[in-house]
Tab-separated table of C-alpha atoms in Angstrom:
chain	number	residue	atom	x	y	z
Z	1	MET	CA	-1.525	-20.907	-38.972
Z	2	LEU	CA	1.031	-22.075	-40.865
Z	3	SER	CA	-1.677	-21.355	-44.471
Z	4	ALA	CA	-2.606	-18.572	-42.430
Z	5	TYR	CA	0.774	-17.118	-41.802
Z	6	TRP	CA	2.189	-18.064	-45.274
Z	7	GLU	CA	-1.128	-16.322	-46.776
Z	8	ILE	CA	0.105	-12.898	-44.967
Z	9	TRP	CA	2.955	-13.143	-46.213
Z	10	LYS	CA	2.504	-13.423	-50.084
Z	11	ASP	CA	-0.091	-10.215	-49.832
Z	12	ASN	CA	2.990	-8.422	-47.705
Z	13	GLY	CA	5.198	-9.149	-50.130
Z	14	SER	CA	2.995	-8.608	-53.861
Z	15	GLU	CA	2.005	-5.090	-51.515
Z	16	THR	CA	5.155	-3.961	-50.974
Z	17	GLU	CA	6.847	-1.341	-51.671
Z	18	GLU	CA	10.214	0.864	-51.083
Z	19	VAL	CA	9.845	3.324	-48.068
Z	20	PRO	CA	12.451	6.088	-46.872
Z	21	HIS	CA	13.892	3.608	-42.833
Z	22	GLU	CA	11.268	5.313	-40.808
Z	23	LYS	CA	12.058	4.432	-36.558
Z	24	VAL	CA	9.228	1.784	-35.636
Z	25	ASN	CA	8.428	1.374	-32.615
Z	26	PHE	CA	8.816	-2.228	-32.033
Z	27	THR	CA	6.276	-3.914	-29.030
Z	28	GLU	CA	3.660	-2.156	-31.693
Z	29	GLU	CA	4.625	-4.389	-34.325
Z	30	LEU	CA	5.176	-7.492	-31.838
Z	31	LEU	CA	1.885	-7.406	-31.839
Z	32	SER	CA	0.760	-5.357	-34.996
Z	33	SER	CA	-1.268	-9.128	-36.621
Z	34	THR	CA	-0.117	-8.472	-40.088
Z	35	SER	CA	3.654	-7.058	-39.338
Z	36	PHE	CA	6.558	-10.254	-40.565
Z	37	ALA	CA	8.042	-9.435	-36.472
Z	38	ARG	CA	4.740	-11.144	-35.278
Z	39	GLN	CA	4.837	-13.748	-37.700
Z	40	LEU	CA	8.429	-14.269	-36.871
Z	41	ALA	CA	7.813	-14.350	-32.909
Z	42	ASP	CA	5.547	-16.242	-33.662
Z	43	GLN	CA	6.988	-19.305	-35.461
Z	44	MET	CA	9.059	-18.970	-32.719
Z	45	THR	CA	7.562	-20.567	-30.378
Z	46	LEU	CA	5.858	-22.684	-31.839
Z	47	ALA	CA	9.640	-23.804	-32.894
Z	48	LYS	CA	10.440	-23.804	-29.151
Z	49	ALA	CA	7.405	-26.493	-27.516
Z	50	TYR	CA	8.752	-28.362	-31.289
Z	51	VAL	CA	11.801	-28.395	-30.017
Z	52	ILE	CA	10.998	-29.669	-25.807
Z	53	LEU	CA	9.039	-31.753	-28.333
Z	54	ALA	CA	11.490	-33.374	-30.880
Z	55	LYS	CA	13.764	-34.194	-28.164
Z	56	GLU	CA	11.541	-36.534	-25.648
Z	57	HIS	CA	11.392	-38.711	-28.625
Z	58	GLY	CA	15.257	-39.154	-28.942
Z	59	ASN	CA	14.691	-36.622	-32.780
Z	60	LEU	CA	18.037	-34.778	-31.808
Z	61	GLN	CA	18.816	-34.013	-35.158
Z	62	LEU	CA	15.031	-32.088	-35.457
Z	63	ALA	CA	15.338	-30.204	-32.296
Z	64	TRP	CA	19.144	-29.179	-33.378
Z	65	GLU	CA	17.347	-27.849	-37.005
Z	66	LEU	CA	14.899	-26.208	-34.970
Z	67	SER	CA	17.605	-24.571	-32.599
Z	68	SER	CA	19.834	-23.179	-35.166
Z	69	GLN	CA	16.158	-21.666	-37.245
Z	70	ILE	CA	15.025	-20.278	-33.231
Z	71	ARG	CA	18.301	-18.476	-32.868
Z	72	ASN	CA	18.822	-17.056	-36.950
Z	73	CYS	CA	14.960	-15.791	-35.823
Z	74	GLN	CA	16.330	-14.053	-32.401
Z	75	ARG	CA	18.926	-12.662	-33.975
Z	76	LEU	CA	16.713	-10.860	-36.582
Z	77	LEU	CA	14.075	-9.206	-33.914
Z	78	SER	CA	17.144	-8.718	-31.344
Z	79	GLU	CA	18.859	-6.146	-34.892
Z	80	GLY	CA	14.642	-4.556	-35.614
Z	81	ALA	CA	14.364	-4.005	-32.194
Z	82	VAL	CA	17.865	-1.965	-31.443
Z	83	SER	CA	18.236	-0.185	-34.917
Z	84	GLY	CA	14.665	0.904	-34.853
Z	85	ARG	CA	12.777	-0.467	-38.120
Z	86	ALA	CA	10.824	-2.530	-39.939
Z	87	ILE	CA	11.900	-6.239	-40.036
Z	88	THR	CA	11.188	-6.353	-43.974
Z	89	GLN	CA	9.911	-9.936	-46.307
Z	90	GLU	CA	13.254	-10.404	-47.481
Z	91	GLU	CA	14.848	-10.918	-44.664
Z	92	SER	CA	11.895	-12.162	-43.061
Z	93	HIS	CA	11.201	-14.705	-45.774
Z	94	PRO	CA	14.117	-16.963	-45.898
Z	95	ILE	CA	13.578	-17.574	-41.824
Z	96	ILE	CA	9.960	-18.475	-42.167
Z	97	SER	CA	9.952	-20.844	-45.040
Z	98	ARG	CA	12.736	-23.322	-43.154
Z	99	LEU	CA	10.887	-22.629	-39.581
Z	100	ALA	CA	6.621	-23.809	-41.798
Z	101	ARG	CA	8.879	-26.526	-43.278
Z	102	LEU	CA	10.993	-28.086	-40.088
Z	103	ILE	CA	7.589	-27.139	-38.153
Z	104	TYR	CA	5.796	-29.009	-41.134
Z	105	LYS	CA	8.296	-32.005	-40.748
Z	106	ALA	CA	7.133	-32.180	-36.594
Z	107	GLN	CA	4.210	-32.642	-37.347
Z	108	ASP	CA	4.602	-35.000	-39.762
Z	109	SER	CA	6.614	-36.907	-36.591
Z	110	HIS	CA	2.754	-37.420	-35.042
Z	111	TYR	CA	3.965	-34.455	-32.711
Z	112	ASP	CA	0.532	-33.695	-32.650
Z	113	ILE	CA	-1.396	-30.757	-30.530
Z	114	SER	CA	-2.395	-33.598	-27.682
Z	115	THR	CA	1.117	-34.711	-27.616
Z	116	THR	CA	2.615	-30.855	-27.167
Z	117	ILE	CA	0.035	-30.317	-24.589
Z	118	VAL	CA	0.504	-33.211	-22.002
Z	119	THR	CA	4.469	-32.858	-23.314
Z	120	LEU	CA	4.508	-28.372	-22.164
Z	121	LYS	CA	2.523	-29.866	-19.022
Z	122	SER	CA	4.537	-32.009	-17.409
Z	123	HIS	CA	7.465	-29.795	-18.282
Z	124	ALA	CA	6.086	-26.706	-16.591
Z	125	LEU	CA	5.207	-28.684	-13.698
Z	126	ALA	CA	9.281	-30.052	-13.243
Z	127	LEU	CA	9.467	-26.220	-14.234
Z	128	GLU	CA	6.996	-24.871	-10.622
Z	129	GLU	CA	8.942	-27.371	-8.411
Z	130	ARG	CA	12.122	-25.690	-9.343
Z	131	ALA	CA	10.977	-22.682	-8.481
Z	132	LYS	CA	9.691	-23.504	-4.676
Z	133	ALA	CA	12.678	-25.180	-4.641
Z	134	ALA	CA	14.298	-21.461	-5.854
Z	135	ILE	CA	12.300	-19.565	-3.326
Z	136	VAL	CA	13.046	-21.677	-0.603
Z	137	GLN	CA	16.936	-21.078	-1.736
Z	138	SER	CA	15.843	-17.734	-1.640
Z	139	ALA	CA	14.805	-17.534	1.312
Z	140	GLU	CA	17.456	-19.078	3.440
Z	141	PHE	CA	19.954	-17.602	1.376
Z	142	GLY	CA	18.161	-13.937	3.181
Z	143	GLN	CA	17.626	-15.596	6.599
Z	144	LEU	CA	21.554	-16.136	6.649
Z	145	ALA	CA	22.341	-12.857	5.222
Z	146	ALA	CA	20.043	-10.899	7.721
Z	147	GLU	CA	21.639	-12.406	9.868
Z	148	SER	CA	25.027	-12.114	9.682
Z	149	LEU	CA	27.444	-8.732	10.756
Z	150	PRO	CA	28.430	-7.533	8.664
Z	151	LYS	CA	32.070	-6.296	8.295
Z	152	ASN	CA	31.931	-2.923	9.025
Z	153	LEU	CA	29.271	-3.755	11.768
Z	154	HIS	CA	31.869	-5.775	13.519
Z	155	CYS	CA	35.297	-3.616	12.871
Z	156	LEU	CA	33.540	-0.728	14.751
Z	157	THR	CA	32.787	-2.674	17.310
Z	158	VAL	CA	36.150	-3.983	17.770
Z	159	LYS	CA	36.964	-1.247	17.135
Z	160	LEU	CA	35.488	0.896	20.382
Z	161	THR	CA	36.564	-2.215	22.070
Z	162	GLU	CA	39.526	-1.394	22.120
Z	163	GLU	CA	39.361	1.761	22.891
Z	164	TRP	CA	37.346	0.540	26.315
Z	165	LEU	CA	40.254	-1.196	27.512
Z	166	GLN	CA	42.602	0.739	26.300
Z	167	ASN	CA	41.492	3.782	28.874
Z	168	PRO	CA	40.625	3.585	31.640
Z	169	LYS	CA	38.240	7.153	31.470
Z	170	HIS	CA	36.034	5.244	30.023
Z	171	ARG	CA	35.628	2.556	33.144
Z	172	SER	CA	35.058	5.462	35.363
Z	173	ARG	CA	33.279	7.878	33.801
Z	174	SER	CA	30.968	4.834	33.280
Z	175	GLU	CA	30.678	4.526	36.592
Z	176	GLU	CA	29.539	8.253	37.442
Z	177	GLN	CA	26.803	8.096	35.159
Z	178	ARG	CA	25.406	5.320	37.512
Z	179	ASN	CA	24.516	7.184	39.897
Z	180	SER	CA	23.765	9.876	37.403
Z	181	THR	CA	20.109	11.192	39.690
Z	182	ARG	CA	18.689	11.798	35.561
Z	183	LEU	CA	18.480	7.761	35.597
Z	184	VAL	CA	15.335	8.044	38.046
Z	185	ASP	CA	13.487	11.319	37.638
Z	186	ASN	CA	10.538	10.340	35.872
Z	187	ASN	CA	9.988	14.091	35.575
Z	188	LEU	CA	12.556	13.503	32.057
Z	189	TYR	CA	11.770	11.340	29.264
Z	190	HIS	CA	13.063	7.765	29.192
Z	191	PHE	CA	13.176	5.403	26.461
Z	192	CYS	CA	14.917	2.047	27.041
Z	193	ILE	CA	17.017	-0.169	23.878
Z	194	PHE	CA	17.970	-3.501	24.283
Z	195	SER	CA	20.146	-3.943	21.273
Z	196	ASP	CA	23.687	-5.975	20.393
Z	197	ASN	CA	23.986	-3.090	17.552
Z	198	VAL	CA	26.628	0.015	18.244
Z	199	LEU	CA	25.575	1.729	14.912
Z	200	ALA	CA	22.362	1.338	15.662
Z	201	THR	CA	21.292	1.654	18.111
Z	202	SER	CA	22.959	5.118	18.040
Z	203	VAL	CA	21.315	5.519	14.920
Z	204	VAL	CA	18.236	5.547	17.511
Z	205	VAL	CA	18.955	7.730	19.964
Z	206	ASN	CA	20.207	10.618	16.897
Z	207	SER	CA	17.410	10.455	15.113
Z	208	THR	CA	14.615	10.260	18.776
Z	209	VAL	CA	17.261	13.435	19.755
Z	210	SER	CA	17.805	15.186	16.873
Z	211	ASN	CA	13.590	14.956	17.015
Z	212	ALA	CA	13.422	16.240	20.435
Z	213	ASN	CA	12.375	20.081	21.282
Z	214	HIS	CA	14.764	19.232	24.813
Z	215	PRO	CA	16.547	17.076	24.054
Z	216	GLN	CA	18.830	17.035	26.753
Z	217	GLN	CA	15.665	15.807	29.187
Z	218	LEU	CA	15.609	12.461	27.856
Z	219	VAL	CA	16.873	9.712	28.882
Z	220	PHE	CA	18.078	6.510	27.550
Z	221	HIS	CA	18.801	3.563	28.179
Z	222	VAL	CA	20.758	1.154	26.074
Z	223	VAL	CA	20.438	-2.660	27.099
Z	224	THR	CA	22.662	-4.926	25.246
Z	225	ASP	CA	25.350	-8.650	26.323
Z	226	ARG	CA	28.231	-8.854	27.697
Z	227	ILE	CA	30.597	-8.967	24.272
Z	228	HIS	CA	29.406	-5.113	23.128
Z	229	PHE	CA	28.781	-4.044	26.375
Z	230	GLY	CA	32.778	-2.386	26.256
Z	231	ALA	CA	31.933	-0.977	22.092
Z	232	MET	CA	28.609	0.199	23.009
Z	233	SER	CA	29.677	2.343	27.044
Z	234	ALA	CA	32.551	3.133	25.156
Z	235	TRP	CA	30.501	4.556	21.659
Z	236	PHE	CA	27.832	6.636	24.579
Z	237	LEU	CA	31.063	7.972	26.131
Z	238	ILE	CA	33.108	9.804	23.100
Z	239	ASN	CA	30.158	11.238	21.222
Z	240	ASP	CA	27.323	13.721	22.738
Z	241	PHE	CA	24.164	13.228	21.859
Z	242	LYS	CA	22.570	16.320	22.153
Z	243	GLY	CA	23.376	17.040	26.042
Z	244	CYS	CA	20.828	13.964	26.553
Z	245	THR	CA	21.959	11.248	29.013
Z	246	VAL	CA	22.810	7.559	27.879
Z	247	GLU	CA	23.329	4.730	30.353
Z	248	VAL	CA	24.535	1.979	29.800
Z	249	LEU	CA	23.686	-2.017	30.809
Z	250	CYS	CA	24.811	-5.539	30.596
Z	251	ILE	CA	22.463	-8.470	30.613
Z	252	ASP	CA	24.926	-10.051	32.689
Z	253	GLU	CA	24.504	-7.194	35.461
Z	254	PHE	CA	20.139	-8.766	36.165
Z	255	SER	CA	21.017	-11.499	38.536
Z	256	TRP	CA	17.206	-11.930	38.583
Z	257	LEU	CA	16.842	-13.592	34.983
Z	258	ASN	CA	17.949	-16.742	35.787
Z	259	ALA	CA	15.976	-19.922	35.314
Z	260	SER	CA	13.960	-20.037	38.927
Z	261	SER	CA	12.575	-17.117	37.832
Z	262	SER	CA	11.684	-16.896	34.070
Z	263	PRO	CA	10.567	-19.696	32.209
Z	264	LEU	CA	12.413	-18.090	28.755
Z	265	VAL	CA	15.851	-19.164	30.041
Z	266	ARG	CA	15.249	-21.931	32.153
Z	267	GLN	CA	13.412	-23.454	27.922
Z	268	LEU	CA	17.362	-21.735	27.120
Z	269	SER	CA	19.539	-24.187	28.714
Z	270	GLU	CA	17.009	-26.958	27.666
Z	271	VAL	CA	18.860	-29.228	24.784
Z	272	GLU	CA	15.881	-29.026	22.789
Z	273	THR	CA	15.354	-25.699	22.330
Z	274	GLN	CA	19.164	-25.317	21.063
Z	275	SER	CA	18.964	-27.745	19.327
Z	276	TYR	CA	15.710	-26.006	17.135
Z	277	TYR	CA	17.006	-22.911	17.555
Z	278	TYR	CA	20.989	-23.270	16.482
Z	279	SER	CA	20.263	-26.632	15.104
Z	280	GLY	CA	17.898	-25.504	12.204
Z	281	GLY	CA	16.467	-29.158	11.415
Z	282	SER	CA	13.014	-28.010	9.910
Z	283	LYS	CA	11.492	-31.022	7.786
Z	284	ASN	CA	9.102	-28.509	6.130
Z	285	LEU	CA	11.747	-25.405	5.525
Z	286	GLU	CA	9.824	-23.474	3.278
Z	287	ARG	CA	7.004	-22.283	6.468
Z	288	GLU	CA	9.879	-22.613	9.596
Z	289	ILE	CA	12.919	-21.115	7.873
Z	290	LYS	CA	12.238	-17.469	10.553
Z	291	PHE	CA	11.722	-19.681	13.499
Z	292	HIS	CA	15.116	-21.166	13.602
Z	293	ASN	CA	16.833	-17.313	13.897
Z	294	PRO	CA	18.168	-17.259	17.025
Z	295	LYS	CA	18.030	-13.575	17.725
Z	296	PHE	CA	13.836	-14.102	17.650
Z	297	ILE	CA	14.364	-15.856	21.348
Z	298	SER	CA	18.069	-14.166	22.110
Z	299	LEU	CA	17.587	-12.247	25.301
Z	300	LEU	CA	17.469	-9.217	24.667
Z	301	ASN	CA	15.357	-9.815	22.167
Z	302	HIS	CA	12.658	-10.060	25.593
Z	303	LEU	CA	14.006	-8.572	28.108
Z	304	ARG	CA	11.546	-5.383	26.615
Z	305	PHE	CA	8.834	-7.590	29.475
Z	306	TYR	CA	10.577	-7.288	31.590
Z	307	LEU	CA	11.148	-3.371	32.396
Z	308	PRO	CA	9.725	-2.788	35.328
Z	309	GLN	CA	12.854	-4.356	36.830
Z	310	ILE	CA	15.119	-2.945	34.962
Z	311	LEU	CA	13.839	0.664	35.540
Z	312	PRO	CA	12.649	-0.236	39.672
Z	313	ASN	CA	12.369	3.594	39.907
Z	314	LEU	CA	10.455	4.320	36.542
Z	315	GLU	CA	6.396	5.560	35.546
Z	316	LYS	CA	6.565	5.580	32.214
Z	317	VAL	CA	8.806	4.840	29.159
Z	318	VAL	CA	9.262	4.422	26.007
Z	319	PHE	CA	10.601	1.455	24.184
Z	320	LEU	CA	12.530	1.801	21.089
Z	321	ASP	CA	13.842	-1.606	18.565
Z	322	ASP	CA	17.244	-0.954	17.098
Z	323	ASP	CA	16.294	-1.169	13.478
Z	324	VAL	CA	13.586	2.371	13.377
Z	325	VAL	CA	14.392	6.025	12.616
Z	326	VAL	CA	12.586	9.119	15.032
Z	327	GLN	CA	11.453	11.417	12.688
Z	328	LYS	CA	9.285	13.252	15.412
Z	329	ASP	CA	9.669	14.422	18.483
Z	330	LEU	CA	8.552	11.733	20.904
Z	331	THR	CA	7.710	13.411	24.425
Z	332	GLN	CA	4.147	14.085	23.234
Z	333	LEU	CA	3.345	9.516	23.711
Z	334	PHE	CA	4.723	10.998	27.442
Z	335	SER	CA	0.870	12.666	27.871
Z	336	ILE	CA	-0.486	10.581	26.282
Z	337	GLU	CA	-3.875	8.664	28.213
Z	338	LEU	CA	-3.979	5.574	28.972
Z	339	HIS	CA	-7.253	4.658	30.351
Z	340	GLY	CA	-5.703	2.344	32.691
Z	341	ASN	CA	-3.945	0.031	29.650
Z	342	VAL	CA	-0.669	-1.346	30.315
Z	343	ILE	CA	1.155	-0.051	26.362
Z	344	GLY	CA	-0.043	1.785	24.365
Z	345	ALA	CA	0.949	0.453	20.639
Z	346	VAL	CA	-0.296	0.598	16.870
Z	347	GLU	CA	-2.736	-1.794	15.280
Z	348	THR	CA	-2.036	-3.525	12.597
Z	349	CYS	CA	-5.192	-5.362	11.290
Z	350	LEU	CA	-6.721	-4.853	8.027
Z	351	GLU	CA	-9.666	-6.192	7.976
Z	352	SER	CA	-9.061	-10.409	8.442
Z	353	PHE	CA	-4.864	-9.430	7.834
Z	354	HIS	CA	-2.781	-9.287	10.986
Z	355	ARG	CA	-5.983	-10.767	13.398
Z	356	TYR	CA	-5.334	-13.022	16.616
Z	357	HIS	CA	-5.697	-15.788	14.705
Z	358	LYS	CA	-3.044	-15.222	12.392
Z	359	TYR	CA	-0.045	-15.266	15.459
Z	360	LEU	CA	-1.823	-17.941	17.433
Z	361	ASN	CA	-3.012	-21.715	17.721
Z	362	PHE	CA	-6.760	-21.418	17.786
Z	363	SER	CA	-6.709	-25.525	18.153
Z	364	HIS	CA	-5.087	-25.251	21.965
Z	365	PRO	CA	-7.910	-25.094	23.793
Z	366	THR	CA	-6.108	-22.577	26.925
Z	367	VAL	CA	-6.575	-20.023	23.706
Z	368	SER	CA	-8.727	-20.500	22.985
Z	369	SER	CA	-10.646	-20.473	25.749
Z	370	LYS	CA	-10.011	-16.718	26.474
Z	371	ILE	CA	-8.827	-14.801	23.596
Z	372	ASP	CA	-10.932	-13.680	20.692
Z	373	PRO	CA	-9.293	-15.268	17.121
Z	374	HIS	CA	-10.308	-11.978	15.642
Z	375	ALA	CA	-9.145	-9.176	17.800
Z	376	CYS	CA	-6.980	-6.300	16.452
Z	377	GLY	CA	-2.962	-7.370	16.375
Z	378	TRP	CA	-0.254	-4.815	16.785
Z	379	ALA	CA	3.074	-4.060	16.816
Z	380	PHE	CA	5.370	-3.966	18.894
Z	381	GLY	CA	9.027	-1.356	18.565
Z	382	MET	CA	8.082	1.643	19.083
Z	383	ASN	CA	5.086	1.841	22.594
Z	384	ILE	CA	4.831	3.814	25.232
Z	385	PHE	CA	4.616	1.648	28.663
Z	386	ASP	CA	2.742	2.812	31.941
Z	387	LEU	CA	4.752	0.900	34.165
Z	388	ILE	CA	3.063	2.231	37.112
Z	389	ALA	CA	-0.468	0.430	35.621
Z	390	TRP	CA	2.528	-3.085	34.883
Z	391	ARG	CA	2.629	-3.622	37.712
Z	392	LYS	CA	-0.901	-3.741	39.686
Z	393	ALA	CA	-1.713	-5.340	36.517
Z	394	ASN	CA	1.560	-7.889	37.186
Z	395	ALA	CA	2.257	-8.151	33.150
Z	396	THR	CA	5.432	-10.150	33.485
Z	397	SER	CA	3.758	-13.124	36.015
Z	398	LEU	CA	1.400	-13.204	32.493
Z	399	TYR	CA	3.907	-13.176	30.073
Z	400	HIS	CA	5.578	-16.433	32.608
Z	401	TYR	CA	2.608	-17.801	32.508
Z	402	TRP	CA	1.975	-18.137	28.367
Z	403	GLN	CA	6.136	-19.145	28.669
Z	404	GLU	CA	4.702	-21.876	30.513
Z	405	GLN	CA	2.185	-23.005	28.236
Z	406	ASN	CA	4.164	-22.634	25.313
Z	407	SER	CA	7.204	-24.618	26.627
Z	408	ASP	CA	6.141	-27.424	23.756
Z	409	LEU	CA	6.353	-23.998	20.448
Z	410	LEU	CA	2.207	-25.572	19.467
Z	411	ILE	CA	0.846	-22.456	20.977
Z	412	TRP	CA	3.306	-19.930	18.344
Z	413	LYS	CA	6.512	-21.366	17.195
Z	414	THR	CA	8.948	-17.728	18.934
Z	415	GLY	CA	9.499	-13.893	18.523
Z	416	THR	CA	7.765	-11.257	20.691
Z	417	LEU	CA	4.791	-10.443	19.414
Z	418	PRO	CA	2.606	-13.757	19.629
Z	419	ALA	CA	4.993	-12.840	23.820
Z	420	GLY	CA	3.160	-10.030	23.695
Z	421	LEU	CA	0.176	-10.336	22.169
Z	422	LEU	CA	-1.232	-12.734	25.324
Z	423	THR	CA	0.910	-10.660	27.838
Z	424	PHE	CA	-0.658	-7.436	27.027
Z	425	TYR	CA	-4.230	-8.729	25.925
Z	426	GLY	CA	-7.289	-6.352	27.280
Z	427	LEU	CA	-4.642	-3.892	28.303
Z	428	MET	CA	-2.964	-2.178	24.843
Z	429	GLU	CA	-3.882	1.095	24.032
Z	430	PRO	CA	-4.435	1.739	20.793
Z	431	LEU	CA	-2.351	4.430	19.199
Z	432	ASP	CA	-2.672	7.159	16.033
Z	433	ARG	CA	-1.085	5.121	12.268
Z	434	ARG	CA	0.963	8.150	12.213
Z	435	TRP	CA	3.401	7.118	15.101
Z	436	HIS	CA	4.840	3.983	13.974
Z	437	VAL	CA	4.949	3.773	11.030
Z	438	LEU	CA	5.861	-0.310	9.990
Z	439	GLY	CA	7.831	-1.875	6.505
Z	440	LEU	CA	10.493	-0.704	5.552
Z	441	GLY	CA	12.393	-3.996	5.722
Z	442	TYR	CA	10.521	-5.573	3.501
Z	443	ASP	CA	7.861	-3.116	1.206
Z	444	VAL	CA	8.635	-1.568	-1.569
Z	445	ASP	CA	5.841	0.126	-1.972
Z	446	ILE	CA	5.319	2.787	1.085
Z	447	ASP	CA	3.196	5.444	0.124
Z	448	ASP	CA	5.807	8.590	0.473
Z	449	ARG	CA	3.214	10.938	2.593
Z	450	LEU	CA	3.120	7.871	4.766
Z	451	ILE	CA	7.223	8.283	5.575
Z	452	GLU	CA	7.050	12.224	5.911
Z	453	SER	CA	4.194	12.281	8.561
Z	454	ALA	CA	5.647	9.231	10.551
Z	455	ALA	CA	6.918	9.738	13.571
Z	456	VAL	CA	8.964	6.809	14.244
Z	457	VAL	CA	10.112	4.651	10.683
Z	458	HIS	CA	10.343	0.947	11.196
Z	459	TYR	CA	12.484	-1.324	8.900
Z	460	ASN	CA	11.372	-4.530	10.301
Z	461	GLY	CA	12.512	-7.869	8.163
Z	462	ASN	CA	15.041	-9.111	6.936
Z	463	MET	CA	16.045	-5.721	4.855
Z	464	LYS	CA	17.833	-3.610	7.505
Z	465	PRO	CA	19.866	-0.634	6.111
Z	466	TRP	CA	22.831	-1.547	7.503
Z	467	LEU	CA	23.171	-5.069	4.885
Z	468	LYS	CA	23.708	-4.475	1.159
Z	469	LEU	CA	20.139	-6.001	1.463
Z	470	ALA	CA	18.263	-2.815	2.248
Z	471	ILE	CA	16.011	-0.904	0.710
Z	472	ARG	CA	17.647	1.448	-1.704
Z	473	ARG	CA	15.347	4.052	-1.230
Z	474	TYR	CA	14.935	4.245	2.021
Z	475	LYS	CA	18.338	3.713	2.672
Z	476	TYR	CA	19.212	7.755	3.089
Z	477	ILE	CA	16.603	8.189	6.144
Z	478	TRP	CA	18.629	5.249	8.020
Z	479	GLU	CA	21.782	7.665	7.081
Z	480	ARG	CA	21.091	10.953	7.149
Z	481	TYR	CA	21.472	9.826	11.173
Z	482	VAL	CA	25.086	8.841	10.879
Z	483	ASN	CA	28.103	9.908	11.272
Z	484	PHE	CA	30.087	9.540	8.681
Z	485	SER	CA	32.717	11.529	9.160
Z	486	HIS	CA	33.521	10.215	12.952
Z	487	PRO	CA	37.374	8.254	12.412
Z	488	TYR	CA	36.030	4.970	13.864
Z	489	VAL	CA	33.273	4.919	10.949
Z	490	ARG	CA	35.272	6.186	8.572
Z	491	GLU	CA	38.284	2.906	9.320
Z	492	CYS	CA	35.407	1.169	8.562
Z	493	MET	CA	34.719	1.849	5.711
Z	494	PHE	CA	31.290	3.048	6.052
Z	495	HIS	CA	30.652	5.439	3.640
């Protein structure tokens, strides 16, 4: 190979004439088999391999000499790329000559091809191991970032909690709203959101009413935890959302949600469950990092399985996750025929992807005897529920049954979707996929036309729109429903 380069160099050298300097495509120069840039790049690649071999055999002097010429080669190639000119014979000759001599010297040291291949393979394997470790570490850091509460959200929560505690009128108004007949009026359109994120919940409500034809006919039932109850209540009391009604409840009010009635509550009180979800002690980090997110096991996240108990007087309700944005009028969902099924959802299966066997352990006899592994999966996040059909099917008891069966976490690890797939197996009505487009929290390549046609877009994944991790391409959709002019939002520097 060296002799071939030398012949090309001599031939080029004998025919070279002085020509005016012209801009060249440096990529084409590197690809051209007759260019000096290509010869330099190939010589440099070979020299890098011999640097590794020389270091392996303790020949540090040769490694240093090769590295020095590699740097000269890189410098010359960089200058050519920046200036947009072809590298000349005069420039390349000294470096090519010195590299050729050093490579011959390395070959004389018995660094043959077989030795080179074995050594490079070992280095490739080492790099692969380092890459795997980096992927695991990146996943850990990404999970930590997704779970952490940004300072601006914490700031907003603190300010709203102060507002709630310092103003008795807010608490009085909140109590008055509890008695509103609108909360139980089945002629209105009811939505439920379970969240501890004030701003995210506000975006869901604001985007829903902004795209509704008759926003004053909408009623939202928001459930949060004790810590965020004051802030959530204050926010919806001091802001108007186009005349809709917003009820804020605290999960602690549900006295029926206890260890004797709910397997989940009972499991959460067990030491093994707490250790699994809150200690993070997993042997297989790469596979199980996401399973140790306490968010997946939180009671708020599982309240969706208790809708008839939370809303005992209602017949239909739309469930919305707090990481969605509504883009169309959702009241049409209430007129969709569910054909006696409990839930309406968008299916997510495509060929073999997102079918039941992807979520559940079918080596478990209870699952394999009752469930079709090739049944199509579907998504939570935007769902219409027929609560009359729910009560008839006693779906909450089905949920309890599967939670009991999974007490050892052998059927599924965590999350609400596997439990939902089992609970509503045979009770789900497929919806048109345009009702619910997923992936804005992890997929950077969603078709713009699909996003524009979607009634609801879902930022499922770690890259939530309120985090710095957010995918910039989709962030504007969420931000247009944030009230950046609100004094508390301005003070907490959201924009």
